Short mmCIF file of C-alpha atoms and ligand atoms in Angstrom, two decimals:
data_model
loop_
_atom_site.label_atom_id
_atom_site.label_comp_id
_atom_site.label_asym_id
_atom_site.label_seq_id
_atom_site.Cartn_x
_atom_site.Cartn_y
_atom_site.Cartn_z
CA MET A 1 77.28 -6.31 -17.21
CA THR A 2 79.40 -5.40 -19.99
CA SER A 3 81.92 -2.34 -19.95
CA GLU A 4 79.99 -1.26 -23.49
CA LEU A 5 76.75 -1.00 -20.72
CA THR A 6 78.51 1.06 -18.07
CA GLU A 7 79.58 3.38 -20.52
CA ARG A 8 75.78 4.40 -21.46
CA LYS A 9 75.01 8.48 -20.30
CA VAL A 10 73.19 9.51 -17.29
CA ILE A 11 71.18 12.51 -18.09
CA THR A 12 71.90 15.63 -15.79
CA PRO A 13 68.45 17.41 -15.60
CA PRO A 14 68.58 21.06 -16.17
CA HIS A 15 65.54 22.12 -14.15
CA ARG A 16 65.81 25.30 -15.33
CA TYR A 17 61.71 25.96 -15.02
CA ARG A 18 60.39 22.60 -13.65
CA ASN A 19 61.76 20.18 -10.98
CA ASN A 20 59.77 17.23 -10.53
CA ASP A 21 61.94 15.47 -8.00
CA LYS A 22 60.92 18.64 -5.70
CA ALA A 23 57.48 18.84 -6.76
CA VAL A 24 56.78 15.34 -6.53
CA GLY A 25 58.96 14.79 -3.39
CA VAL A 26 57.43 17.71 -1.34
CA GLY A 27 53.56 17.01 -2.87
CA ASN A 28 53.70 13.44 -2.39
CA ALA A 29 54.45 13.76 1.32
CA PHE A 30 51.69 16.24 1.76
CA TRP A 31 49.29 14.36 0.08
CA ASP A 32 49.85 10.80 1.73
CA ARG A 33 50.06 12.58 5.13
CA SER A 34 46.35 14.12 4.27
CA GLU A 35 44.99 10.83 3.14
CA GLN A 36 46.19 8.68 5.86
CA GLU A 37 44.66 11.10 8.54
CA GLY A 38 41.30 11.21 6.37
CA VAL A 39 41.24 14.56 4.98
CA ALA A 40 41.80 13.78 1.31
CA GLY A 41 40.58 11.03 -0.85
CA ILE A 42 36.94 11.39 0.43
CA VAL A 43 34.35 9.74 -1.59
CA ALA A 44 30.69 11.43 -1.26
CA GLU A 45 27.45 11.69 -2.98
CA LEU A 46 26.04 15.25 -3.40
CA ASP A 47 22.26 15.76 -2.28
CA ASN A 48 20.63 18.97 -1.78
CA GLY A 49 23.84 20.88 -0.90
CA ILE A 50 25.08 17.94 1.48
CA LEU A 51 28.04 15.30 1.19
CA ARG A 52 27.25 11.85 1.93
CA THR A 53 30.03 9.17 2.28
CA GLY A 54 29.29 5.29 1.40
CA ASP A 55 29.15 4.78 5.64
CA GLY A 56 26.68 7.42 5.89
CA HIS A 57 28.90 10.14 7.12
CA GLU A 58 27.37 13.83 6.03
CA PHE A 59 29.16 17.09 5.87
CA VAL A 60 29.04 20.41 4.22
CA ASN A 61 31.62 21.57 1.81
CA PHE A 62 33.50 24.63 2.78
CA THR A 63 36.38 24.19 0.41
CA CYS A 64 34.14 24.04 -3.16
CA CYS A 65 35.31 27.18 -5.29
CA SER A 66 31.82 27.30 -6.84
CA TYR A 67 30.99 30.53 -5.07
CA LEU A 68 27.56 31.22 -6.14
CA ASP A 69 26.15 27.70 -6.10
CA LEU A 70 25.67 27.84 -9.77
CA ASP A 71 27.16 24.72 -10.44
CA SER A 72 23.59 23.04 -9.36
CA HIS A 73 21.31 25.68 -10.24
CA PRO A 74 18.51 23.99 -12.17
CA GLU A 75 18.34 26.19 -15.10
CA VAL A 76 22.40 25.74 -15.85
CA ILE A 77 21.40 22.14 -15.45
CA GLU A 78 18.63 22.38 -17.67
CA GLY A 79 20.48 24.27 -20.14
CA ALA A 80 23.06 21.36 -20.45
CA ILE A 81 20.64 18.94 -21.01
CA THR A 82 18.65 21.07 -23.51
CA ALA A 83 21.85 22.04 -25.64
CA LEU A 84 22.75 17.98 -25.93
CA ARG A 85 19.45 17.42 -27.28
CA ARG A 86 19.26 20.63 -29.51
CA PHE A 87 23.22 19.72 -31.24
CA GLY A 88 22.49 16.35 -31.03
CA VAL A 89 26.04 15.24 -29.85
CA LEU A 90 28.17 15.89 -27.42
CA ASP A 91 31.17 16.76 -29.62
CA HIS A 92 31.71 16.50 -33.46
CA CYS A 93 35.22 15.96 -33.34
CA ILE A 94 37.18 17.80 -35.79
CA PRO A 95 39.10 21.15 -35.37
CA ARG A 96 36.88 23.95 -35.27
CA SER A 97 39.10 25.84 -37.71
CA ARG A 98 38.12 23.19 -40.33
CA VAL A 99 34.29 22.49 -39.48
CA GLN A 100 32.34 23.47 -36.26
CA LEU A 101 28.63 23.44 -35.07
CA PRO A 102 27.30 26.78 -33.93
CA ALA A 103 27.57 26.13 -30.26
CA LEU A 104 30.65 27.66 -29.00
CA LEU A 105 30.20 30.78 -31.57
CA GLU A 106 27.00 31.24 -29.40
CA LEU A 107 28.26 31.05 -26.62
CA GLU A 108 31.35 33.44 -27.18
CA SER A 109 28.99 36.00 -28.49
CA SER A 110 27.07 35.76 -25.46
CA LEU A 111 30.06 35.89 -23.35
CA GLY A 112 31.11 39.06 -25.51
CA GLU A 113 28.05 40.53 -24.88
CA LEU A 114 27.75 39.82 -21.10
CA TRP A 115 31.35 41.54 -20.43
CA GLY A 116 31.64 43.84 -23.55
CA ALA A 117 34.67 42.05 -24.67
CA ASP A 118 35.81 39.23 -27.52
CA VAL A 119 35.69 36.14 -25.90
CA ILE A 120 37.10 33.09 -27.24
CA THR A 121 36.30 29.96 -25.16
CA ALA A 122 38.78 26.65 -24.21
CA ILE A 123 38.12 23.29 -22.45
CA SER A 124 40.05 24.62 -19.33
CA ALA A 125 42.01 27.47 -17.98
CA GLY A 126 44.92 25.53 -17.70
CA VAL A 127 44.56 24.65 -21.57
CA ALA A 128 44.07 28.22 -22.48
CA SER A 129 46.98 29.53 -20.51
CA ALA A 130 49.54 26.04 -22.03
CA GLY A 131 48.58 27.57 -25.62
CA LEU A 132 48.22 31.37 -25.24
CA LEU A 133 51.60 32.01 -23.07
CA PRO A 134 54.00 30.47 -25.59
CA LEU A 135 52.18 32.25 -28.50
CA ILE A 136 52.83 35.47 -26.56
CA ALA A 137 56.51 34.69 -26.03
CA SER A 138 57.09 34.44 -29.63
CA GLY A 139 55.26 37.72 -30.30
CA HIS A 140 52.57 35.90 -32.53
CA LEU A 141 50.18 37.44 -30.42
CA GLY A 142 50.90 40.96 -30.00
CA ASN A 143 52.87 43.37 -32.16
CA GLY A 144 55.60 40.84 -33.22
CA THR A 145 58.36 41.81 -30.37
CA ARG A 146 59.25 39.13 -28.25
CA PRO A 147 58.71 40.15 -24.82
CA LEU A 148 60.80 39.15 -21.78
CA MET A 149 58.32 36.82 -19.71
CA VAL A 150 58.16 37.89 -16.19
CA PHE A 151 56.23 34.90 -14.19
CA ASP A 152 54.78 36.51 -10.84
CA LYS A 153 56.87 33.96 -8.16
CA ASN A 154 53.42 33.03 -6.86
CA CYS A 155 51.36 32.90 -10.09
CA HIS A 156 49.54 29.73 -10.47
CA VAL A 157 50.48 26.36 -11.57
CA SER A 158 48.74 26.29 -15.00
CA MET A 159 50.91 29.48 -15.70
CA ALA A 160 54.01 28.39 -14.25
CA GLY A 161 53.99 25.45 -16.24
CA ALA A 162 54.07 27.00 -19.05
CA LYS A 163 57.69 28.02 -18.32
CA PRO A 164 59.85 25.99 -20.41
CA ALA A 165 57.43 26.35 -23.73
CA CYS A 166 58.09 30.01 -23.63
CA ALA A 167 61.66 29.38 -22.84
CA ASP A 168 62.08 28.00 -26.10
CA GLU A 169 60.80 31.26 -27.95
CA THR A 170 62.09 33.99 -25.43
CA GLU A 171 63.54 34.92 -22.34
CA VAL A 172 61.45 33.72 -19.07
CA VAL A 173 62.41 35.08 -15.66
CA THR A 174 60.57 34.76 -12.09
CA SER A 175 59.77 37.94 -10.25
CA GLY A 176 59.01 38.48 -7.12
CA HIS A 177 55.49 38.61 -5.60
CA HIS A 178 53.75 41.70 -7.16
CA ASP A 179 57.21 43.42 -7.10
CA MET A 180 56.26 46.81 -9.03
CA ASP A 181 59.80 48.08 -8.71
CA GLN A 182 61.42 45.29 -10.27
CA LEU A 183 58.85 44.93 -12.95
CA GLU A 184 59.57 48.48 -13.79
CA ASP A 185 63.51 47.72 -14.05
CA PHE A 186 62.38 45.06 -16.56
CA CYS A 187 60.33 47.67 -18.53
CA ARG A 188 63.32 49.98 -18.73
CA GLN A 189 65.58 47.27 -19.77
CA TYR A 190 63.47 45.58 -22.55
CA GLN A 191 61.85 46.49 -25.21
CA ARG A 192 58.80 44.77 -24.75
CA VAL A 193 57.58 42.95 -21.24
CA CYS A 194 55.15 40.62 -20.49
CA TYR A 195 54.29 40.02 -16.51
CA VAL A 196 52.00 36.93 -15.69
CA VAL A 197 49.81 37.19 -12.79
CA ASP A 198 46.87 35.80 -10.94
CA GLY A 199 43.82 38.44 -10.57
CA ALA A 200 43.09 37.07 -7.29
CA ASP A 201 45.50 34.86 -5.50
CA SER A 202 43.89 31.35 -4.34
CA LEU A 203 45.14 32.22 -0.67
CA GLY A 204 43.82 35.61 -0.89
CA GLY A 205 44.55 39.37 -2.59
CA TYR A 206 44.46 40.87 -5.34
CA ALA A 207 46.52 41.90 -8.25
CA PRO A 208 48.01 45.55 -8.22
CA VAL A 209 45.84 46.41 -11.14
CA GLU A 210 45.87 50.32 -11.22
CA GLN A 211 49.86 50.18 -10.72
CA LEU A 212 50.02 47.89 -13.49
CA ALA A 213 48.04 49.92 -15.73
CA GLU A 214 50.64 52.66 -14.83
CA LEU A 215 53.44 50.76 -16.25
CA GLN A 216 51.47 49.52 -19.08
CA GLU A 217 50.69 53.08 -19.93
CA LYS A 218 54.19 54.43 -19.33
CA TYR A 219 56.23 51.38 -21.14
CA GLY A 220 53.52 49.48 -23.27
CA LEU A 221 53.30 46.38 -20.95
CA LEU A 222 51.62 43.59 -21.80
CA VAL A 223 49.73 41.87 -18.45
CA TYR A 224 48.31 38.38 -18.60
CA TYR A 225 46.13 37.88 -15.66
CA ASP A 226 44.53 34.77 -14.81
CA ASP A 227 40.89 36.07 -12.90
CA SER A 228 39.85 32.57 -12.52
CA HIS A 229 38.86 32.87 -8.80
CA SER A 230 37.10 36.10 -9.05
CA VAL A 231 35.37 36.09 -11.93
CA SER A 232 31.12 35.62 -11.78
CA ALA A 233 31.77 36.03 -7.58
CA PHE A 234 33.02 39.93 -8.12
CA GLY A 235 31.91 43.43 -10.37
CA GLU A 236 28.99 44.04 -12.39
CA ARG A 237 27.50 41.17 -14.54
CA GLY A 238 30.22 39.06 -13.11
CA MET A 239 32.90 40.46 -14.99
CA GLY A 240 35.63 40.02 -12.07
CA TYR A 241 37.75 41.85 -10.16
CA ILE A 242 39.95 42.55 -13.29
CA ARG A 243 37.72 43.72 -15.51
CA ALA A 244 36.06 45.88 -12.97
CA ASN A 245 39.04 47.43 -12.14
CA ASN A 246 41.53 47.71 -14.65
CA PRO A 247 41.40 50.59 -17.09
CA ILE A 248 43.35 49.26 -19.84
CA ARG A 249 40.96 47.69 -22.01
CA ASP A 250 42.72 46.87 -25.48
CA GLU A 251 45.61 44.62 -26.24
CA ARG A 252 47.86 45.46 -23.66
CA THR A 253 45.47 43.50 -21.17
CA ILE A 254 44.78 39.31 -21.38
CA THR A 255 42.40 37.87 -19.21
CA ILE A 256 41.85 34.27 -18.89
CA ALA A 257 38.95 32.69 -16.41
CA THR A 258 37.69 29.31 -15.70
CA LEU A 259 34.28 28.57 -15.79
CA ASN A 260 34.37 25.95 -13.36
CA LYS A 261 34.37 27.93 -10.54
CA ALA A 262 31.96 30.72 -9.44
CA PHE A 263 30.34 30.49 -12.90
CA GLY A 264 29.41 26.93 -12.13
CA THR A 265 29.83 25.15 -15.45
CA SER A 266 32.88 23.85 -17.43
CA GLY A 267 35.27 25.39 -19.50
CA ALA A 268 37.38 28.73 -19.89
CA ALA A 269 36.89 32.07 -21.37
CA ILE A 270 39.97 34.13 -23.06
CA VAL A 271 38.77 37.81 -22.59
CA LEU A 272 40.30 40.24 -25.03
CA ASP A 273 39.88 43.86 -26.30
CA GLY A 274 41.60 45.48 -29.48
CA TYR A 275 43.25 41.81 -30.99
CA GLY A 276 41.40 41.67 -34.22
CA LYS A 277 40.16 38.59 -36.56
CA HIS A 278 43.75 37.66 -37.60
CA SER A 279 44.65 37.06 -34.05
CA HIS A 280 41.52 35.10 -32.98
CA ARG A 281 42.56 33.17 -35.96
CA VAL A 282 46.04 32.46 -34.88
CA ILE A 283 44.76 31.60 -31.45
CA GLU A 284 42.21 29.14 -32.74
CA ARG A 285 45.14 27.51 -35.11
CA PHE A 286 48.18 27.89 -33.02
CA ALA A 287 47.01 28.14 -29.23
CA GLY A 288 48.55 24.42 -28.43
CA ALA A 289 45.43 22.49 -27.22
CA LEU A 290 43.40 24.66 -28.44
CA SER A 291 43.82 23.53 -32.23
CA TYR A 292 43.82 19.88 -31.66
CA SER A 293 42.20 18.85 -28.85
CA GLN A 294 38.65 18.96 -27.97
CA PRO A 295 36.75 22.10 -27.24
CA MET A 296 34.01 22.60 -24.85
CA ASN A 297 30.95 20.16 -25.46
CA THR A 298 27.95 21.20 -26.01
CA ALA A 299 26.49 20.28 -22.44
CA ALA A 300 29.06 22.67 -21.28
CA VAL A 301 27.83 25.13 -23.75
CA GLY A 302 24.40 24.51 -22.88
CA ALA A 303 25.03 25.26 -19.23
CA SER A 304 27.10 28.13 -19.80
CA LEU A 305 24.51 29.85 -21.92
CA ALA A 306 22.34 29.43 -19.11
CA SER A 307 24.80 30.74 -16.55
CA ALA A 308 25.40 33.59 -18.77
CA GLU A 309 21.59 34.25 -18.86
CA ILE A 310 21.60 34.38 -15.01
CA HIS A 311 24.28 36.71 -14.96
CA ARG A 312 22.50 39.22 -16.89
CA GLY A 313 19.48 39.41 -14.55
CA PRO A 314 19.07 40.28 -10.80
CA GLU A 315 19.32 36.86 -9.55
CA LEU A 316 23.33 37.51 -10.07
CA VAL A 317 23.15 40.87 -7.84
CA ALA A 318 21.13 38.95 -4.94
CA LEU A 319 23.85 35.93 -5.21
CA GLN A 320 26.87 38.02 -5.03
CA GLY A 321 24.89 39.55 -2.03
CA ARG A 322 24.50 36.39 -0.31
CA LEU A 323 27.90 35.87 -0.65
CA ASN A 324 29.37 38.81 0.58
CA ALA A 325 27.04 38.41 4.02
CA ASN A 326 28.06 34.97 4.24
CA ILE A 327 31.79 36.29 4.24
CA ALA A 328 30.91 39.25 6.67
CA LEU A 329 29.62 36.70 9.00
CA PHE A 330 32.35 34.31 8.81
CA ASP A 331 34.67 37.36 9.64
CA SER A 332 32.55 38.49 12.51
CA LEU A 333 33.24 35.16 14.23
CA ILE A 334 37.16 34.33 12.90
CA ASP A 335 39.77 36.19 12.60
CA THR A 336 41.83 35.71 9.77
CA GLU A 337 44.56 37.80 7.70
CA GLN A 338 41.88 38.06 4.79
CA ALA A 339 39.19 39.43 6.93
CA GLY A 340 37.61 42.32 5.80
CA SER A 341 38.13 41.62 2.41
CA SER A 342 35.80 40.79 -0.52
CA TYR A 343 37.42 37.50 -1.57
CA PRO A 344 35.79 34.08 -0.50
CA ILE A 345 38.86 32.40 0.51
CA ARG A 346 39.66 32.42 4.20
CA VAL A 347 43.05 30.83 5.56
CA VAL A 348 42.40 30.04 9.30
CA PRO A 349 45.92 29.95 11.12
CA MET A 350 46.43 27.01 13.09
CA ASN A 351 49.81 25.21 14.44
CA ASP A 352 51.98 22.95 12.27
CA GLU A 353 51.78 20.40 14.25
CA THR A 354 47.97 20.24 15.00
CA VAL A 355 46.64 21.45 11.82
CA ILE A 356 45.91 17.93 10.40
CA ASP A 357 43.97 16.86 13.68
CA ALA A 358 42.05 20.40 13.76
CA GLY A 359 41.04 19.35 10.37
CA ARG A 360 39.83 15.76 11.01
CA ARG A 361 37.90 17.17 13.88
CA VAL A 362 36.22 19.53 11.93
CA TYR A 363 35.40 16.85 9.31
CA GLN A 364 33.73 14.55 11.82
CA ALA A 365 31.45 17.43 13.17
CA GLY A 366 30.20 17.74 10.03
CA PHE A 367 32.13 20.13 7.65
CA TYR A 368 34.89 19.79 5.40
CA VAL A 369 37.43 22.73 5.18
CA SER A 370 41.24 21.48 3.64
CA PRO A 371 44.27 21.44 6.01
CA VAL A 372 47.25 23.30 4.40
CA PHE A 373 50.73 22.96 6.11
CA PHE A 374 54.52 22.85 5.26
CA PRO A 375 55.68 21.72 2.75
CA ILE A 376 52.72 22.66 0.82
CA VAL A 377 53.24 26.13 2.57
CA ALA A 378 55.90 27.73 4.32
CA ARG A 379 56.41 26.51 7.85
CA GLY A 380 54.51 28.68 10.70
CA THR A 381 51.82 29.39 8.22
CA ALA A 382 49.55 26.10 8.31
CA GLY A 383 45.85 26.54 8.34
CA LEU A 384 42.73 25.58 7.49
CA ARG A 385 41.35 26.91 3.92
CA VAL A 386 37.94 27.90 4.19
CA MET A 387 36.02 28.97 1.12
CA LEU A 388 32.43 30.57 1.66
CA ARG A 389 29.67 30.26 -0.65
CA ALA A 390 26.40 31.84 -1.30
CA GLY A 391 24.64 28.90 -0.73
CA GLN A 392 25.74 28.16 2.76
CA THR A 393 23.25 28.87 5.58
CA VAL A 394 23.85 31.25 8.41
CA GLU A 395 23.25 28.16 10.69
CA GLN A 396 26.12 26.28 8.93
CA ILE A 397 28.53 29.00 8.83
CA GLN A 398 27.59 29.73 12.76
CA ARG A 399 28.05 25.90 13.54
CA LEU A 400 31.23 25.61 11.46
CA CYS A 401 32.67 28.72 13.20
CA THR A 402 31.68 27.53 16.88
CA VAL A 403 33.72 23.60 16.03
CA LEU A 404 36.79 26.09 14.37
CA THR A 405 36.93 27.90 17.48
CA GLU A 406 36.75 24.38 19.65
CA VAL A 407 39.81 23.18 17.61
CA GLY A 408 41.98 26.40 18.26
CA ALA A 409 40.69 28.94 15.46
CA PRO A 410 41.40 32.84 16.68
CA ALA A 411 37.78 34.20 17.73
CA ALA A 412 37.28 37.35 15.67
CA LYS A 413 38.53 40.42 17.51
CA ALA A 414 35.13 42.54 17.36
CA SER A 415 33.41 39.64 18.14
CA PRO A 416 31.54 39.53 21.85
C1 PLP B 501 41.16 26.86 -10.59
C2 PLP B 501 42.38 27.60 -11.22
C3 PLP B 501 42.43 27.17 -12.02
C4 PLP B 501 41.99 26.03 -13.24
O1 PLP B 501 40.88 26.06 -14.32
P1 PLP B 501 40.64 25.19 -15.20
O2 PLP B 501 39.51 25.31 -16.08
O3 PLP B 501 39.99 24.14 -14.28
O4 PLP B 501 41.78 25.02 -15.72
C5 PLP B 501 43.69 28.30 -13.24
N1 PLP B 501 44.03 29.19 -12.71
C6 PLP B 501 43.73 29.54 -11.71
C7 PLP B 501 44.37 30.88 -10.99
C8 PLP B 501 42.80 29.07 -10.56
O5 PLP B 501 42.24 29.43 -9.39
#
């Protein structure tokens, strides 16, 4: 090697808002171990609610976020096929700001009517956040004043991933989880603040909407909610926890939600109030991938129109009722920290050393639940993540709970 080459620069990463050495280092160890132990990397066909692997093992999925089972609803599937035939194309590739099929507009008007809001669609919630958050950071979506961007410590990776892009537009900080005192301090110090938080957390719990509404009233705080986990499963016409409980329905609240979980289709909804046509155009033209990448395709639009129709009628209420009954049945048998919550996710506490083995035994008995353990969660908080759905039968839930008890899950305190 010549001396010239040895003098070439070595880069020291700034790692101010992200760190792949840590993320990949920590995450890969978790995934490698999960795959080696047979509780990840599973391939299976879906047939009438039962999954079947190539070698014939059958199991019920208890880690699927389609909480109302609308993803396999015959009307939703038919809606996708009908729309594909009706529009004659899956996607006519050109930015919607130039030329668009009426498909997205039809869906946005349907969802807008459903939830009494202005709705803009995106291909996914992740894409919506990656596009919207930097526009909020620069003040272009808002009142023109650059806000301090406060990301809740536990906010979903799809929002946390936008920190570096926001940091090039404004100041970015990470706050304690639901730390309202700290947030109020920021509100006192800064002209404008935007708080970025999940409406419902993927390990349980809801955002403190009422306390946030007080800060919104007092300081003009802007709150960006990602309510992906509770839309459809919660609230009248499936409007989600945030829209059902948040009194601030104007430009101080922006809510997004995936349509891929309980809504049962594909894509995402950006739910706005009080933002006029000008802001809608700014979003369509400048919100990252929303402006240059593919929109929801016509099959996803058709499926979503059909799901929206179901949301308007008594079937949604019945499905929410069945989901709640299944959650209550599970809580009557197994004790978890989340017991009693209307939220469909439970983490069954397990020992760090035995959690994977427990997950494997549950899988062998015919149920998939996902083991979470250090380093993905803190030491001492390992567990089996269970998601209840409307379509699971009483018998399936009872059998699962029997197996869970056999592998060491704590029985419900009130159980006989
Ligand atoms: C599942 C989830 C997402 C991902 O939604 P996509 O539409 O698939 O991008 C984003 N945010 C939260 C809070 C989620 O739970």
